[in-house]
Short mmCIF file of C-alpha atoms in Angstrom, two decimals:
data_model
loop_
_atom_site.label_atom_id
_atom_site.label_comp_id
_atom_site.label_asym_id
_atom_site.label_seq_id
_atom_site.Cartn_x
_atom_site.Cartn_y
_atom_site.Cartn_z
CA UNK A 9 87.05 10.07 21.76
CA UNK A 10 89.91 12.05 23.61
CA UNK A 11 90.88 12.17 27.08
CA UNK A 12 87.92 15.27 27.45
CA UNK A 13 84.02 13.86 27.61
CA UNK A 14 82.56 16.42 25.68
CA UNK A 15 78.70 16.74 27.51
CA UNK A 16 76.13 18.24 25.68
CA UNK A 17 72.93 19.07 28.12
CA UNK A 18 69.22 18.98 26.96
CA UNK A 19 67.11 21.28 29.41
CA UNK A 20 68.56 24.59 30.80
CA UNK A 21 66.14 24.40 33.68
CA UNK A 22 66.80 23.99 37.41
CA UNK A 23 67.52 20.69 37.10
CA UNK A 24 70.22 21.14 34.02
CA UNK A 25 71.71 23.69 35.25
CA UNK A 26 73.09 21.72 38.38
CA UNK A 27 74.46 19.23 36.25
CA UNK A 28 76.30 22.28 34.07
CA UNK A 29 77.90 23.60 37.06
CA UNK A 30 78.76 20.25 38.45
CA UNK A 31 80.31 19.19 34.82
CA UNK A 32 81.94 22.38 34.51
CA UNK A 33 84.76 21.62 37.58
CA UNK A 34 85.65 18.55 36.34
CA UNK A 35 89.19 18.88 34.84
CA UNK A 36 87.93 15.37 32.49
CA UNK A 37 85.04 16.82 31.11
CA UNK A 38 83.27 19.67 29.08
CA UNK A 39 79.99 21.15 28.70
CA UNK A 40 80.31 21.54 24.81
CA UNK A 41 76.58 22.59 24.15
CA UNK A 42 73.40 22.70 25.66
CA UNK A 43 69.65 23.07 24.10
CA UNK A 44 65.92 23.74 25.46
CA UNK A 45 63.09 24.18 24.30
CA UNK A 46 62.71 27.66 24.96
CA UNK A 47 66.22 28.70 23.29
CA UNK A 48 66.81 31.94 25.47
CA UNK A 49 66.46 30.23 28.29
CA UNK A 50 69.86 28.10 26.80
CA UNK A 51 71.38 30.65 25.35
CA UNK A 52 71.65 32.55 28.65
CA UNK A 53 72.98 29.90 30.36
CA UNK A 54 75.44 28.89 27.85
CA UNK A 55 76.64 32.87 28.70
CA UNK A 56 76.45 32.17 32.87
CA UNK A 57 78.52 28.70 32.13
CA UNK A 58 80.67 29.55 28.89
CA UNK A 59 78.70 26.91 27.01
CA UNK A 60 80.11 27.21 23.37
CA UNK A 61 77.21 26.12 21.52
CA UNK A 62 73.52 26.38 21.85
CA UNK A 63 72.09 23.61 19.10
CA UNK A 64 68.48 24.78 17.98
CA UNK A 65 67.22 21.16 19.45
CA UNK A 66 67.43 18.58 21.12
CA UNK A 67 67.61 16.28 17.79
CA UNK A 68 70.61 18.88 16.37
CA UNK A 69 72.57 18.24 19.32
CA UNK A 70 72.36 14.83 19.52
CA UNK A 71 72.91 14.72 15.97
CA UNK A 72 76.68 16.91 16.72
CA UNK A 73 79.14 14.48 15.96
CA UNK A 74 81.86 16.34 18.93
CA UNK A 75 79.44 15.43 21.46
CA UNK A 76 80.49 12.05 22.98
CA UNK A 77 77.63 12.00 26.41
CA UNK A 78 74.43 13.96 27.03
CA UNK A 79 72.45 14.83 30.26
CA UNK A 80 68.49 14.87 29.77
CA UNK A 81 67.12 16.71 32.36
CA UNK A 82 63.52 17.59 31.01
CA UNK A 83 60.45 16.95 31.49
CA UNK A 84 59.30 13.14 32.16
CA UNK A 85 57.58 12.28 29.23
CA UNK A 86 60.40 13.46 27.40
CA UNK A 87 63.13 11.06 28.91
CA UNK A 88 62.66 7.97 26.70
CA UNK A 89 62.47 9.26 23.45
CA UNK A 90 65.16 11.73 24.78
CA UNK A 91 67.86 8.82 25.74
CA UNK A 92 66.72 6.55 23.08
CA UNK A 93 67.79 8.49 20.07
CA UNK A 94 70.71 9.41 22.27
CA UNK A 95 71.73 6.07 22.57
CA UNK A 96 71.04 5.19 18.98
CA UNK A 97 73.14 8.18 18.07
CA UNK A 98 76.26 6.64 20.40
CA UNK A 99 76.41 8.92 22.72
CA UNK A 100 77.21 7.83 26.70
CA UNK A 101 73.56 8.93 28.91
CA UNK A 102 73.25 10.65 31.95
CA UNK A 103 69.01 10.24 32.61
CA UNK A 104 67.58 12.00 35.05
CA UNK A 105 64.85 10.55 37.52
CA UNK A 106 62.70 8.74 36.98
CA UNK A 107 63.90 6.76 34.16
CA UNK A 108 60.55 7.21 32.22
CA UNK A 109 56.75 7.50 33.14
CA UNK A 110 55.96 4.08 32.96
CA UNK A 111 58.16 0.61 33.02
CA UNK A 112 57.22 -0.25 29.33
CA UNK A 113 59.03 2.73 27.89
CA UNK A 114 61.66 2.07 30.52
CA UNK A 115 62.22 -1.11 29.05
CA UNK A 116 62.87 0.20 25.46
CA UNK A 117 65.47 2.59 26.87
CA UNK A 118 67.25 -0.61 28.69
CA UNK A 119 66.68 -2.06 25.36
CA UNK A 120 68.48 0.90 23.49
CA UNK A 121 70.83 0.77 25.70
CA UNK A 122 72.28 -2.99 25.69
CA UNK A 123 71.81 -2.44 21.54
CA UNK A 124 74.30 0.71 21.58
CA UNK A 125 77.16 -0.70 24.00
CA UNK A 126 77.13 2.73 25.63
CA UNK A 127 77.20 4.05 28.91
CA UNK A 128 73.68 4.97 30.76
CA UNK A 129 73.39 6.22 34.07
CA UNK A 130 70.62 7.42 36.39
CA UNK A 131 71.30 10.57 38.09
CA UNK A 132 70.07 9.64 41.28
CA UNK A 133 72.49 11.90 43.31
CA UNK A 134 70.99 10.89 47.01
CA UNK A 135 73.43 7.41 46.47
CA UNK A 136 76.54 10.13 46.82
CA UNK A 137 75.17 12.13 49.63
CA UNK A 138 78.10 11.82 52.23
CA UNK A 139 75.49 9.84 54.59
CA UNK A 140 74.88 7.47 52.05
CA UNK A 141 78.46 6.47 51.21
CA UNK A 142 79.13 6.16 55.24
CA UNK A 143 76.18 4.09 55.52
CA UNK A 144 77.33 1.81 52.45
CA UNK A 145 80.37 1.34 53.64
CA UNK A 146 78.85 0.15 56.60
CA UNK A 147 76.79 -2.21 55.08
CA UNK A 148 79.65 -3.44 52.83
CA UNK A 149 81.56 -4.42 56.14
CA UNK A 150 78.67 -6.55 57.19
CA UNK A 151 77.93 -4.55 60.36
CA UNK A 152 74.28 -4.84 59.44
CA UNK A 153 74.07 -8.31 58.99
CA UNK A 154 71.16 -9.32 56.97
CA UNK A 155 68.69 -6.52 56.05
CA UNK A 156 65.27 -7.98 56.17
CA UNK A 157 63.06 -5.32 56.59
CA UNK A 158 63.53 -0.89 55.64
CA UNK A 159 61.32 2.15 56.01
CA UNK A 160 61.26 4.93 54.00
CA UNK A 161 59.89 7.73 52.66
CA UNK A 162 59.31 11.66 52.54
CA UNK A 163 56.60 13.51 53.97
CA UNK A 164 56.10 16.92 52.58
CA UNK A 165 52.68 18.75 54.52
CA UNK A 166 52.52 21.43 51.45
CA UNK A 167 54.42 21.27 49.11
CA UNK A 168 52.61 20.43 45.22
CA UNK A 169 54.58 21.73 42.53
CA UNK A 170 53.32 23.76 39.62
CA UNK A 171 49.85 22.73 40.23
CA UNK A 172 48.50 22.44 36.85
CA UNK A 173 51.70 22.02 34.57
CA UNK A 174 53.30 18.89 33.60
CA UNK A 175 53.95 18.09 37.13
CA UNK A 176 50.35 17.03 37.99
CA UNK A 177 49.64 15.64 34.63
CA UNK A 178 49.75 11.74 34.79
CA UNK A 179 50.09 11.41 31.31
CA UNK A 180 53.22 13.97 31.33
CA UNK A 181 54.59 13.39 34.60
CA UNK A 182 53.84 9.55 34.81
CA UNK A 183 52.36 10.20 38.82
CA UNK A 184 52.75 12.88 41.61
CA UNK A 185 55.31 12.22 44.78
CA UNK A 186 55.53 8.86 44.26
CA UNK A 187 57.23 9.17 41.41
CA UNK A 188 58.70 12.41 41.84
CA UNK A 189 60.34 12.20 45.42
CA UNK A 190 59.42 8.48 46.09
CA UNK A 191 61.54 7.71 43.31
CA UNK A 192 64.44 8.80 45.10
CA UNK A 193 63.61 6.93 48.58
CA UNK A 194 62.84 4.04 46.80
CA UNK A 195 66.30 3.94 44.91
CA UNK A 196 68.29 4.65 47.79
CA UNK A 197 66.71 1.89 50.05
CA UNK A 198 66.89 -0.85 47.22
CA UNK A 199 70.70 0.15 47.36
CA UNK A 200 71.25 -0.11 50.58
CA UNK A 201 69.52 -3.51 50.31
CA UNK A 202 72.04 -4.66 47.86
CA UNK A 203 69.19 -4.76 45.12
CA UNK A 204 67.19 -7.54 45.93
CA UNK A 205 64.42 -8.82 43.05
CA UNK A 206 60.73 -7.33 44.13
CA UNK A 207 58.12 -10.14 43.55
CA UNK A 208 55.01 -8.27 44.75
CA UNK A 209 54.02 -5.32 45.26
CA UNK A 210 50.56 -3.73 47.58
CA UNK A 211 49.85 0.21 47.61
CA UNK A 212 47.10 2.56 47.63
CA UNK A 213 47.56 6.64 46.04
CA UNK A 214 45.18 9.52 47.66
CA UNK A 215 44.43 12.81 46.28
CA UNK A 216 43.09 14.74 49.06
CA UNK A 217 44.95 18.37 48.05
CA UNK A 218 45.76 18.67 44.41
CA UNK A 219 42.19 18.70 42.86
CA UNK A 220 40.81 21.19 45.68
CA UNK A 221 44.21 23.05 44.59
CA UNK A 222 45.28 22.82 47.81
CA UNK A 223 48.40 22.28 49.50
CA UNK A 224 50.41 24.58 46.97
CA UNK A 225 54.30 24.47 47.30
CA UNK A 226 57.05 27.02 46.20
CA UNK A 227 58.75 24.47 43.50
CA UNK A 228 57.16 25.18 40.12
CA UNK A 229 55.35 27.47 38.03
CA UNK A 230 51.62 27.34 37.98
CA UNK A 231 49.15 26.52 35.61
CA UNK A 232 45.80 27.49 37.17
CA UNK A 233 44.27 26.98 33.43
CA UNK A 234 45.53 23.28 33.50
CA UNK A 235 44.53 20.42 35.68
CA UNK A 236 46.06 18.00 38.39
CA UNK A 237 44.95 13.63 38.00
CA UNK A 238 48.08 12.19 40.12
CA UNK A 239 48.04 11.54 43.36
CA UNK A 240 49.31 13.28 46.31
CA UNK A 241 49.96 10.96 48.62
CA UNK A 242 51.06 7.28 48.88
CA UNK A 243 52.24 4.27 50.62
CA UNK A 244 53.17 0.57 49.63
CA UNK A 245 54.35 -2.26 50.75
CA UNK A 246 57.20 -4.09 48.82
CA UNK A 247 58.34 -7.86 48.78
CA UNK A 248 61.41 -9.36 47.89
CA UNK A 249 62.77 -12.50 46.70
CA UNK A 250 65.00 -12.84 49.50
CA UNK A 251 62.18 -12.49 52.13
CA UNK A 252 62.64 -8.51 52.55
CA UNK A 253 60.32 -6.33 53.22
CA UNK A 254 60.43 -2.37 52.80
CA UNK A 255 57.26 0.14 53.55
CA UNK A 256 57.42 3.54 51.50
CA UNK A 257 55.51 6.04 52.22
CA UNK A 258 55.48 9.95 50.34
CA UNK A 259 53.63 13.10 50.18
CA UNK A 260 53.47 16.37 48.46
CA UNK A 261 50.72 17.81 50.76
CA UNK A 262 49.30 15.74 53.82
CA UNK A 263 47.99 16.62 57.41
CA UNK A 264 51.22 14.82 58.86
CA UNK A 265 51.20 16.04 62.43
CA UNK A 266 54.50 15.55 64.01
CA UNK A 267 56.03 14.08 61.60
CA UNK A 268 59.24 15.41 60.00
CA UNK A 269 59.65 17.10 56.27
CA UNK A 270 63.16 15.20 55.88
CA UNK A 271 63.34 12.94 53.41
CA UNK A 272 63.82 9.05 55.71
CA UNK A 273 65.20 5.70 55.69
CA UNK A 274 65.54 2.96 58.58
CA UNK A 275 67.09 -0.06 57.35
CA UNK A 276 66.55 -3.12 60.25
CA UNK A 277 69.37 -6.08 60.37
CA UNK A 278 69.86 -9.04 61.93
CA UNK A 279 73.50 -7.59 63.49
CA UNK A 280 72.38 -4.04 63.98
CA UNK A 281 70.18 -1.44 62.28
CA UNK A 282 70.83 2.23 60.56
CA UNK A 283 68.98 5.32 59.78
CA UNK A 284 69.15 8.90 57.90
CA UNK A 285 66.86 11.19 58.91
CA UNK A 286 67.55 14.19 56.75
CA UNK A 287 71.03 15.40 57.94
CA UNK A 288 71.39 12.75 60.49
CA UNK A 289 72.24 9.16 60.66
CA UNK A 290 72.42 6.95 63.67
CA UNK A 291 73.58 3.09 64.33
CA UNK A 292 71.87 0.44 66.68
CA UNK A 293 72.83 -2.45 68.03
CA UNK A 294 72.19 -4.73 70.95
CA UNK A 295 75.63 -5.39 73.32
CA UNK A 296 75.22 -7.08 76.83
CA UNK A 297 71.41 -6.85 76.52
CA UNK A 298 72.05 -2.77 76.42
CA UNK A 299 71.02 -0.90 72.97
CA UNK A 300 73.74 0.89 71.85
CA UNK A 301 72.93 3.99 69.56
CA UNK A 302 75.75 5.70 67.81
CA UNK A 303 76.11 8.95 65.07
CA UNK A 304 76.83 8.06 61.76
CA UNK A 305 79.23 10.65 60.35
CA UNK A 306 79.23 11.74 56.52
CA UNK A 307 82.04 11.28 54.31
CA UNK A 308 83.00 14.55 52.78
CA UNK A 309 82.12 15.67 48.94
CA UNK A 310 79.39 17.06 47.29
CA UNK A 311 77.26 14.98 46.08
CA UNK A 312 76.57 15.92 42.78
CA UNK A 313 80.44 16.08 41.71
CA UNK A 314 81.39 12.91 42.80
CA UNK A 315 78.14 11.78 40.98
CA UNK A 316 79.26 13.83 37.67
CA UNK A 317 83.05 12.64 38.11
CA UNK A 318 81.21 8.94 37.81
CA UNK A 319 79.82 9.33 35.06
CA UNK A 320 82.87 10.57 33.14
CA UNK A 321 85.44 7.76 34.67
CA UNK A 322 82.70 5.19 33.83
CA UNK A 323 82.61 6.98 30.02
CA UNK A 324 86.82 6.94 30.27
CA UNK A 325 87.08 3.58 31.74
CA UNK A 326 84.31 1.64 29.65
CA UNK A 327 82.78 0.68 33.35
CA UNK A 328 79.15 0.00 33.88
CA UNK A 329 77.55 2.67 36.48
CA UNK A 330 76.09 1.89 40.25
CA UNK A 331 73.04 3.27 39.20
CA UNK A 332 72.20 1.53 36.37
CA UNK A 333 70.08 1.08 33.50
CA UNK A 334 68.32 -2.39 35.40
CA UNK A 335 68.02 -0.39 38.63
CA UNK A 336 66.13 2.88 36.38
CA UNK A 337 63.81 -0.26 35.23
CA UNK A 338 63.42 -1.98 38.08
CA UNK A 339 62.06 1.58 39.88
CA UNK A 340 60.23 2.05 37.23
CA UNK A 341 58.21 -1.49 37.75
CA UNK A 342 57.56 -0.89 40.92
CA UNK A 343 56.24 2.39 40.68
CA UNK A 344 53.78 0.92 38.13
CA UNK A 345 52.99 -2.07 40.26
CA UNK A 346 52.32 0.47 43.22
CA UNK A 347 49.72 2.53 40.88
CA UNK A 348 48.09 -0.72 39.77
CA UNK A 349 47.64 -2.06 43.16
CA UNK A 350 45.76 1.37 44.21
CA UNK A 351 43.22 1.17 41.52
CA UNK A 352 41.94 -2.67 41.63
CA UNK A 353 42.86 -3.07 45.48
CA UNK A 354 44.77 -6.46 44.75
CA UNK A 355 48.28 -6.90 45.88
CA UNK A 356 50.24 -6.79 42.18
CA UNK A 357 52.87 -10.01 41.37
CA UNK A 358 56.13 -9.36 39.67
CA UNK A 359 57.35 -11.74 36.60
CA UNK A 360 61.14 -11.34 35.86
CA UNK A 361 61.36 -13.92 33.46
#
């Protein structure tokens, strides 16, 4: 492989085409090809980002021998075949969230991965956000102490996407906000956390809005003619091995009076606590028997470049990722053990051996 990461990028949606103009600054990388499905959609973005090459599918371009890493940033059904054949084609993997629709296929893509020797990273871009870092770092120093209990979660009050297309299609989608946005709470907490093991798992899903389509958002097209089974609501409660607790709670469409549309995260120590609220973090702590509340200032960067630049020096440097293939899987388990606790009402037990 030379010195350039040649990237090849399966799905020219949304989605994709962050990660092309992300890619496309990086003086150690280049967007070689791209594919989608629908190949005009690819072919005019390989003319609004100078792609070279638009391969005729997916399989083709994973098949191109110049291509050393590809991003999959499709649809979720599509993500394990997607990074398996990736994987058992050697190329590096940059997998968009969630890592699959269910923690059995995750597992054969952590599987594929350990088999290959090659690089596979989640793209769960909220870890770089400049709040995040500053809030790491915090943690790092030990400010925190021991975190033994988190909130989090994101409450949208209408905002179901494409009602109808693979977004509210359980067996396409693998859920509705909980493993759409919840995803993305639920990774960032566990980080700040320092990844502890979950052993158990309780959680109940609602779908008030979706089947009544109701509570209709802006992201996503349509589908009137198809149909919505996932929830649109959820909450859980998640044990750890280390005695930690975290609540999650997410919506796509909910009566939430009051309550912010930010995404959330309150992490509670034994030194002091932290939160981001959207834009904002804060600090607490106790001194002379007076709470203390300070601002949390970001670290500057944009998220998705320093996520993007990464990928490549972890591609360059033969390094494994911070969010790896284990923490895809371990999302993915929960996620599961959330939807299983909803429908028989039991709280669900993790085995990691």
């Amino acid at each position: 492989m030379s010195s350039i990461v040649k990237i090849g990028i399966i799905g020219a949606g949304a989605i994709g085409n962050a990660h092309m103009g992300a890619f496309q600054k990086l003086e150690g990388a280049q967007v070689a090809a791209i594919t989608d499905v629908f190949l005009p959609h690819a072919e005019q973005r390989a003319q609004e980002h100078n792609i070279p090459l638009v391969h005729q599918s997916p399989q083709a371009l994973l098949e191109d021998p110049d291509i050393d890493a590809v991003v999959v940033a499709v649809p979720n059904k599509f993500h394990a075949p997607l990074a398996i054949e990736a994987l058992r084609q050697g190329k590096h993997v940059l997998l968009e969230k969630p890592m699959s629709i269910d923690s059995e296929t995750a597992r054969r893509i952590v599987e594929a991965k350990e088999q290959s020797g090659k690089i596979l990273m989640m793209a769960h871009q909220m870890r770089w956000e400049g709040l995040s870092r500053a809030l790491k770092g915090e943690i790092e120093e030990g400010k925190l102490g021991r975190i033994y209990n988190a909130k989090a979660g994101w409450f949208r009050k209408k905002g179901i996407p494409g009602w109808g297309s693979w977004f509210t299609r359980m067996d396409e989608s693998g859920g509705g906000p909980l493993i759409d946005i919840g995803v993305h709470m639920l990774d960032l907490t566990l980080y700040m956390m320092g990844n502890p093991k979950p052993v158990s798992v309780f959680g109940t899903t609602y779908a008030e809005f979706g089947p009544k389509k109701a509570g209709i958002g802006s992201w996503g097209t349509p589908n009137w003619d198809g149909y919505y089974d996932v929830e649109d609501l959820a909450t859980a409660l998640i044990k750890f091995d280390n005695g930690a607790t975290l609540s999650l709670e997410v919506s796509w469409a909910a009566h939430a009076a009051g309550l912010s549309e930010d995404p959330f995260i309150y992490l509670m120590g034994t030194d002091a606590g932290a939160s981001i609220v959207g834009s904002t973090g804060k600090t607490v702590t106790h001194e002379n028997n007076i709470i203390i509340e300070s601002t949390l200032a970001p670290l500057e960067g944009d998220a998705r470049q320093l996520m993007s630049e990464h990928f490549v020096a972890c591609i360059q440097e033969g390094k494994e990722p911070i969010t790896t293939a284990l923490s895809g899987y371990t999302n993915n388990r929960i996620l599961d053990a959330i939807y299983e606790s909803s429908k028989t009402g039991n709280e669900v037990k993790l085995n990691w051996d």
